[in-house]
Coordinates of C-alpha atoms and ligand atoms in Angstrom, one line a residue:
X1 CA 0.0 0.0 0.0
X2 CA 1.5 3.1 -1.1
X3 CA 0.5 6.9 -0.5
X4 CA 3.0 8.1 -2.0
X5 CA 2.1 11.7 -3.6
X6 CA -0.5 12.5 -1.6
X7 CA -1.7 15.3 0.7
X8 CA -4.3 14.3 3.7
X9 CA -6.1 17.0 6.1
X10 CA -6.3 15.5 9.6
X11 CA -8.7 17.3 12.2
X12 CA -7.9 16.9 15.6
X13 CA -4.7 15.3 14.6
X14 CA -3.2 17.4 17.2
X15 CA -3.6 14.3 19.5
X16 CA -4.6 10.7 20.2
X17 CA -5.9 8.6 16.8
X18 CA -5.3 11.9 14.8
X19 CA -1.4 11.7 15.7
X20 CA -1.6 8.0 14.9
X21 CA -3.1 8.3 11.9
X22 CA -1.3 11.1 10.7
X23 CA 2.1 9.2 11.5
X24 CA 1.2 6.1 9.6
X25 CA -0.3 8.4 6.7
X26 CA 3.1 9.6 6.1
X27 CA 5.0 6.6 6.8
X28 CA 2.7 5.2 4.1
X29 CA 4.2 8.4 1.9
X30 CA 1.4 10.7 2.4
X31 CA 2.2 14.4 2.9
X32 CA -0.2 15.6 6.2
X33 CA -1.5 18.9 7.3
X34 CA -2.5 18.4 11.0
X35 CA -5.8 20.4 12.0
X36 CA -6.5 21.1 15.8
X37 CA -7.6 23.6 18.4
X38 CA -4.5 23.0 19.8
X39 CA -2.0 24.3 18.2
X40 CA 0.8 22.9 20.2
X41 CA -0.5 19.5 20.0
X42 CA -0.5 20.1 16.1
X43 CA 3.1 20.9 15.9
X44 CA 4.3 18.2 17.8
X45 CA 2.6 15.8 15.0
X46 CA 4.0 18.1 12.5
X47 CA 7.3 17.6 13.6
X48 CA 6.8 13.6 13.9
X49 CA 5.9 13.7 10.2
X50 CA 8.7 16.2 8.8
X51 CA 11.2 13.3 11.1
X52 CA 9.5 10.9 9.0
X53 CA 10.7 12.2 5.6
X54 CA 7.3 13.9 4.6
X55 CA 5.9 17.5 4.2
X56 CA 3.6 19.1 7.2
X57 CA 1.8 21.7 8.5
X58 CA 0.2 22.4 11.3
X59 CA -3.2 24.4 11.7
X60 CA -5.1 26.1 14.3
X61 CA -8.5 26.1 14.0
X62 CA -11.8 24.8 15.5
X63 CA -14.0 22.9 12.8
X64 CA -16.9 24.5 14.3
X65 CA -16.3 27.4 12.3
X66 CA -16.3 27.6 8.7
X67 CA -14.2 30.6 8.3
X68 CA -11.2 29.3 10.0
X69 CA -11.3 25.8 7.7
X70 CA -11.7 27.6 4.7
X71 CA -8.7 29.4 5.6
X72 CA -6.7 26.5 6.9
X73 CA -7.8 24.2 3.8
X74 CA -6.2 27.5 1.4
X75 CA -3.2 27.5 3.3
X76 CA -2.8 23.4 2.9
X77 CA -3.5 24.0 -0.5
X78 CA -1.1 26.5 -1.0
X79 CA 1.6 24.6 1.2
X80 CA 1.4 21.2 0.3
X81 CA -1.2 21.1 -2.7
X82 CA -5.0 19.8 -2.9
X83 CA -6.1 17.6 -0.5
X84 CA -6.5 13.6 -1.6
X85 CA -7.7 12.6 1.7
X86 CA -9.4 14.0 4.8
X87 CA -9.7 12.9 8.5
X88 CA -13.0 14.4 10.0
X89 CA -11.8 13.2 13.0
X90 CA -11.7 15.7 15.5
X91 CA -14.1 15.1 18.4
X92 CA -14.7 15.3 22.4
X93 CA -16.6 13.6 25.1
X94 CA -17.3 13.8 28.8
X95 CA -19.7 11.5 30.5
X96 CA -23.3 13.1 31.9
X97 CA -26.1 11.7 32.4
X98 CA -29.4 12.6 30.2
X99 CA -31.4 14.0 33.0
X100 CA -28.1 16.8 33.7
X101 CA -27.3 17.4 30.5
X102 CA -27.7 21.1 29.4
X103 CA -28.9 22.2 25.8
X104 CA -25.4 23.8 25.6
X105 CA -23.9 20.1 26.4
X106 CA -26.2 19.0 23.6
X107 CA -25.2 21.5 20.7
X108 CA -21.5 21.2 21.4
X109 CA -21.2 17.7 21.0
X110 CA -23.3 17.5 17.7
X111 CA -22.1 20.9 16.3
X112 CA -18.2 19.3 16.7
X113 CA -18.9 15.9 15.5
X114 CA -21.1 16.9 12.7
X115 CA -21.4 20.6 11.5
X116 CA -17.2 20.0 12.0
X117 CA -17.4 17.2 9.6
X118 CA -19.5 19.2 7.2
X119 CA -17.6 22.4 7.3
X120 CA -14.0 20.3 6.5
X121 CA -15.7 18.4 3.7
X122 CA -17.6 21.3 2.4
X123 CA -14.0 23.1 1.9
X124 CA -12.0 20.3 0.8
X125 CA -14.6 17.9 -1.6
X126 CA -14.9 20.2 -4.9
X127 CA -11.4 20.0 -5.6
X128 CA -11.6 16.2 -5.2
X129 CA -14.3 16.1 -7.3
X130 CA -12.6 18.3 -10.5
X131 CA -9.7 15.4 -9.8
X132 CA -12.0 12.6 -9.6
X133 CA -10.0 10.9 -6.5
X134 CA -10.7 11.8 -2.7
X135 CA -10.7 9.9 0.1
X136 CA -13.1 10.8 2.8
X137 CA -12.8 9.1 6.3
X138 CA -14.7 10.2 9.0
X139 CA -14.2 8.8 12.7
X140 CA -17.1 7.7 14.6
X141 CA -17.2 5.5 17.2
X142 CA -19.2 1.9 18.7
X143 CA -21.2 4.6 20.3
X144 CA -22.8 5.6 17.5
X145 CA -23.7 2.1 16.5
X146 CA -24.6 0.8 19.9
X147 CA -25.3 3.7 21.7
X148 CA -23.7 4.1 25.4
X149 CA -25.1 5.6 28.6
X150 CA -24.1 9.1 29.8
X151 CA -23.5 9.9 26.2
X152 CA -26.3 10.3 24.7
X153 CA -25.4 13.4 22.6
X154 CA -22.1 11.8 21.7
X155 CA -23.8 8.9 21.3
X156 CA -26.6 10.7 18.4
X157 CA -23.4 12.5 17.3
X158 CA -21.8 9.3 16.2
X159 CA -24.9 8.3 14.4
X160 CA -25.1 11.4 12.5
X161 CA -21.3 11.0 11.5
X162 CA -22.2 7.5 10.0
X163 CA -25.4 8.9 8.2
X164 CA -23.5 11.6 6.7
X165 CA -21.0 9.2 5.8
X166 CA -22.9 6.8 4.1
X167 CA -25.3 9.7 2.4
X168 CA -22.2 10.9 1.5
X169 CA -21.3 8.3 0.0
X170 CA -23.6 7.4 -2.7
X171 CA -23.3 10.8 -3.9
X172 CA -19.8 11.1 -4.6
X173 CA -19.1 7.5 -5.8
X174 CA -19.1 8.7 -9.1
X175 CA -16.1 10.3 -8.9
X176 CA -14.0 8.0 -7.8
X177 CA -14.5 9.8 -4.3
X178 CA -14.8 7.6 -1.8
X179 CA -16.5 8.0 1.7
X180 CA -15.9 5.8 4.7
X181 CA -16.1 5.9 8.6
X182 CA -14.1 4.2 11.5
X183 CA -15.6 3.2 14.5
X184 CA -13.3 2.9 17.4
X185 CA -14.2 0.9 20.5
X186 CA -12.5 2.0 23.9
X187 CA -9.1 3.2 22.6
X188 CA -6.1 4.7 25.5
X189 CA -6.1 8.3 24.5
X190 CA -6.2 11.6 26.4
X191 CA -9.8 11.5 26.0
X192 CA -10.4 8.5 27.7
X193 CA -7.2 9.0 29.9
X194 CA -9.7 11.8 32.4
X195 CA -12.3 8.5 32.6
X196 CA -12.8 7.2 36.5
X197 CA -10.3 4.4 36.7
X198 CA -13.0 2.0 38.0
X199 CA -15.2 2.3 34.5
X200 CA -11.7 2.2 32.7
X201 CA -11.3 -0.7 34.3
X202 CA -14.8 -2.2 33.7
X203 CA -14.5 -1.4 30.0
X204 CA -11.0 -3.0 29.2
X205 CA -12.7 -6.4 30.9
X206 CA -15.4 -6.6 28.8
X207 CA -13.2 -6.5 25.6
X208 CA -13.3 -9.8 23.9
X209 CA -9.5 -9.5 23.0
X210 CA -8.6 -8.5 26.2
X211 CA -6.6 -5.2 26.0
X212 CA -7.6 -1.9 25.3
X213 CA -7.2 -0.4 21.8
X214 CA -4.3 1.9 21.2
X215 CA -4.7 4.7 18.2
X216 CA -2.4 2.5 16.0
X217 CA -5.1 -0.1 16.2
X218 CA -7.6 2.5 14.3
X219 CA -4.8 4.3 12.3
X220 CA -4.0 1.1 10.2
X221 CA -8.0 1.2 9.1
X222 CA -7.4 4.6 8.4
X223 CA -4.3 3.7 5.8
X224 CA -6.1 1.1 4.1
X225 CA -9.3 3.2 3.7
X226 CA -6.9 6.0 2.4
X227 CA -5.3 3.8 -0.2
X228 CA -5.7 2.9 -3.8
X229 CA -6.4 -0.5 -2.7
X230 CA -9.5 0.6 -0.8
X231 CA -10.9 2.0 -4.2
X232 CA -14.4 -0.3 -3.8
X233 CA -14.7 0.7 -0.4
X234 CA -17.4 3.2 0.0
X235 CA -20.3 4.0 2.9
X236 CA -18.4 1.7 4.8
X237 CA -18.0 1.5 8.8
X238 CA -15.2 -0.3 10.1
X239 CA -14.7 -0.9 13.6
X240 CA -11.7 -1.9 15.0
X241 CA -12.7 -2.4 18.7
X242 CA -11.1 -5.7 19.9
X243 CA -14.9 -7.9 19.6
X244 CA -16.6 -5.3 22.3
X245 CA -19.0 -4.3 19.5
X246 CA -19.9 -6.9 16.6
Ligands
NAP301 P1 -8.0 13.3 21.8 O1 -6.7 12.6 22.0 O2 -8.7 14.1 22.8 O3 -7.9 14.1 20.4 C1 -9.0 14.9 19.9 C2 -8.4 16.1 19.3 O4 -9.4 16.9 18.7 C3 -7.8 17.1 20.5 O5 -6.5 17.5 20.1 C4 -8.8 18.2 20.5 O6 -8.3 19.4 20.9 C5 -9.2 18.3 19.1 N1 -10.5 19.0 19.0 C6 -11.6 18.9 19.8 N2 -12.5 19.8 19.4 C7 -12.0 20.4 18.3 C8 -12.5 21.4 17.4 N3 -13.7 21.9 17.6 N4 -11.8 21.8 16.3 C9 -10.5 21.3 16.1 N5 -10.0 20.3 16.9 C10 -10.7 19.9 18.0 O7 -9.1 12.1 21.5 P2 -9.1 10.8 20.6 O8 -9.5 9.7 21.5 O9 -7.9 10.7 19.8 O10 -10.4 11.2 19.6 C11 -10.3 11.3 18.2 C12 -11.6 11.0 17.6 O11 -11.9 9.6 17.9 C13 -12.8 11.7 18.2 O12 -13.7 12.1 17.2 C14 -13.4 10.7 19.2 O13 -14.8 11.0 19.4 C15 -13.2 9.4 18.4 N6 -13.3 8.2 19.3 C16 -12.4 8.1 20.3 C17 -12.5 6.9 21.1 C18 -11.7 6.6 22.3 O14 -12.0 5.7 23.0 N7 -10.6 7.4 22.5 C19 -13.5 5.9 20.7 C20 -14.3 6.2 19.7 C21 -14.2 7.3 18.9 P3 -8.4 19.8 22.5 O15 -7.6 18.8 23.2 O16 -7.8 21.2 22.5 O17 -9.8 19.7 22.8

């Protein structure tokens, strides 16, 4: 599987499966801008990449607003050329229960998942289009498959990602775009890292394969989805999550 030649956009690569992905991206050949809210996060997978023999930049911006892509996705453009494949990955979560969760909570969590995911694609898909090869992978999550307590909006967040994905999907198929999500399970990442250790610990023992996932797991998905291989792979969802979700 080679990469070689190509440029990929990763939101939220500023961290966790982002980093991971990003890293094998390039050491696949790919060229990688890295997208986050934190810019010093960003940098330090920018720098992993330039070590590993391939262009980078890194980006501040929050995929909420469309402004701030548009102008990131210009300035990848004008670094490292038109993006070939894009990681709508960038996401958070917290734990609440339905009954405390606030209408602010609510919009957050679908306006980062999902108007995120739309704003980056909206910015990035013409161009793919006009070439007639993309590669659009969007990370969801077992939660948006099989739903989990005190995360309801996360949880309908997910969902949406998957919809959009698979909507998505059919529409650009024509032109040799293709459109795919991955669903993690429970992977070791900062965001899971502020999790009470006793539901950490609950979690990891009710994974089949008996460990928790690490963001390597999910970033070899994310290298085959991005390849030329993966051509007849479209509105897919693959879940690498050790059995907990099958
Ligand atoms: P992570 O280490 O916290 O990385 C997420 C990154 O996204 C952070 O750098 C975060 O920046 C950034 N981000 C958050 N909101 C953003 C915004 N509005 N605009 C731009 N960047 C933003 O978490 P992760 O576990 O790697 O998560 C990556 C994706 O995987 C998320 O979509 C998550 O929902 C999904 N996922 C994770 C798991 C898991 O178990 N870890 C399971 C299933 C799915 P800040 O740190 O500044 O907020």
């Amino acid at each position: 599987m080679t990469l070689q030649g190509r440029v990929a956009l990763i939101t939220g690569g500023g961290s966790g499966i982002g980093r991971s992905s990003a890293l094998r991206l390039a050491r696949a050949g790919s060229d990688v801008a890295v997208l986050d809210l934190n810019l010093d996060g960003a940098k330090q997978t920018a720098a992993q990449v330039s070590t590993l023999g391939r262009r980078s930049v890194a980006l501040e911006a929050n995929v909420v607003n469309s402004v701030e892509v548009r102008a990131a996705a210009a300035r990848v453009e004008q670094e490292l050329g038109p993006v070939d494949i894009l990681m709508n990955n960038a996401g958070l979560a917290w734990l609440v229960s339905f009954p405390d969760m606030t209408e602010e909570e609510w919009d957050r969590l679908l306006s980062v998942h999902v108007k995120g995911a739309f704003n980056c694609t909206k910015a990035v898909v013409d161009g793919m289009i006009a070439r007639r090869w993309g590669r659009i992978i969007n990370t969801a999550s077992i939660a948006g498959l099989g739903g989990m307590g005190r995360s309801v909006a996360y949880a309908t967040a997910k969902a949406g990602l998957i919809g959009f994905t698979k909507g998505l999907a059919r529409e650009l198929a024509p032109y040799g775009v293709t459109v795919n999500a991955v669903a993690p399970g429970f992977i070791d990442t900062p965001m899971t890292d502020t999790w009470p250790p006793e539901l950490r610990a609950q979690r990891v023992a009710s994974i089949p394969v008996g460990r928790v996932g690490l963001p390597e797991d999910i970033a070899e998905a994310v290298a085959y989805l991005a390849s030329e291989e993966a051509s007849y792979m479209t509105g897919q969802v693959v879940s690498p999550n050790g059995g907990s979700y099958m």
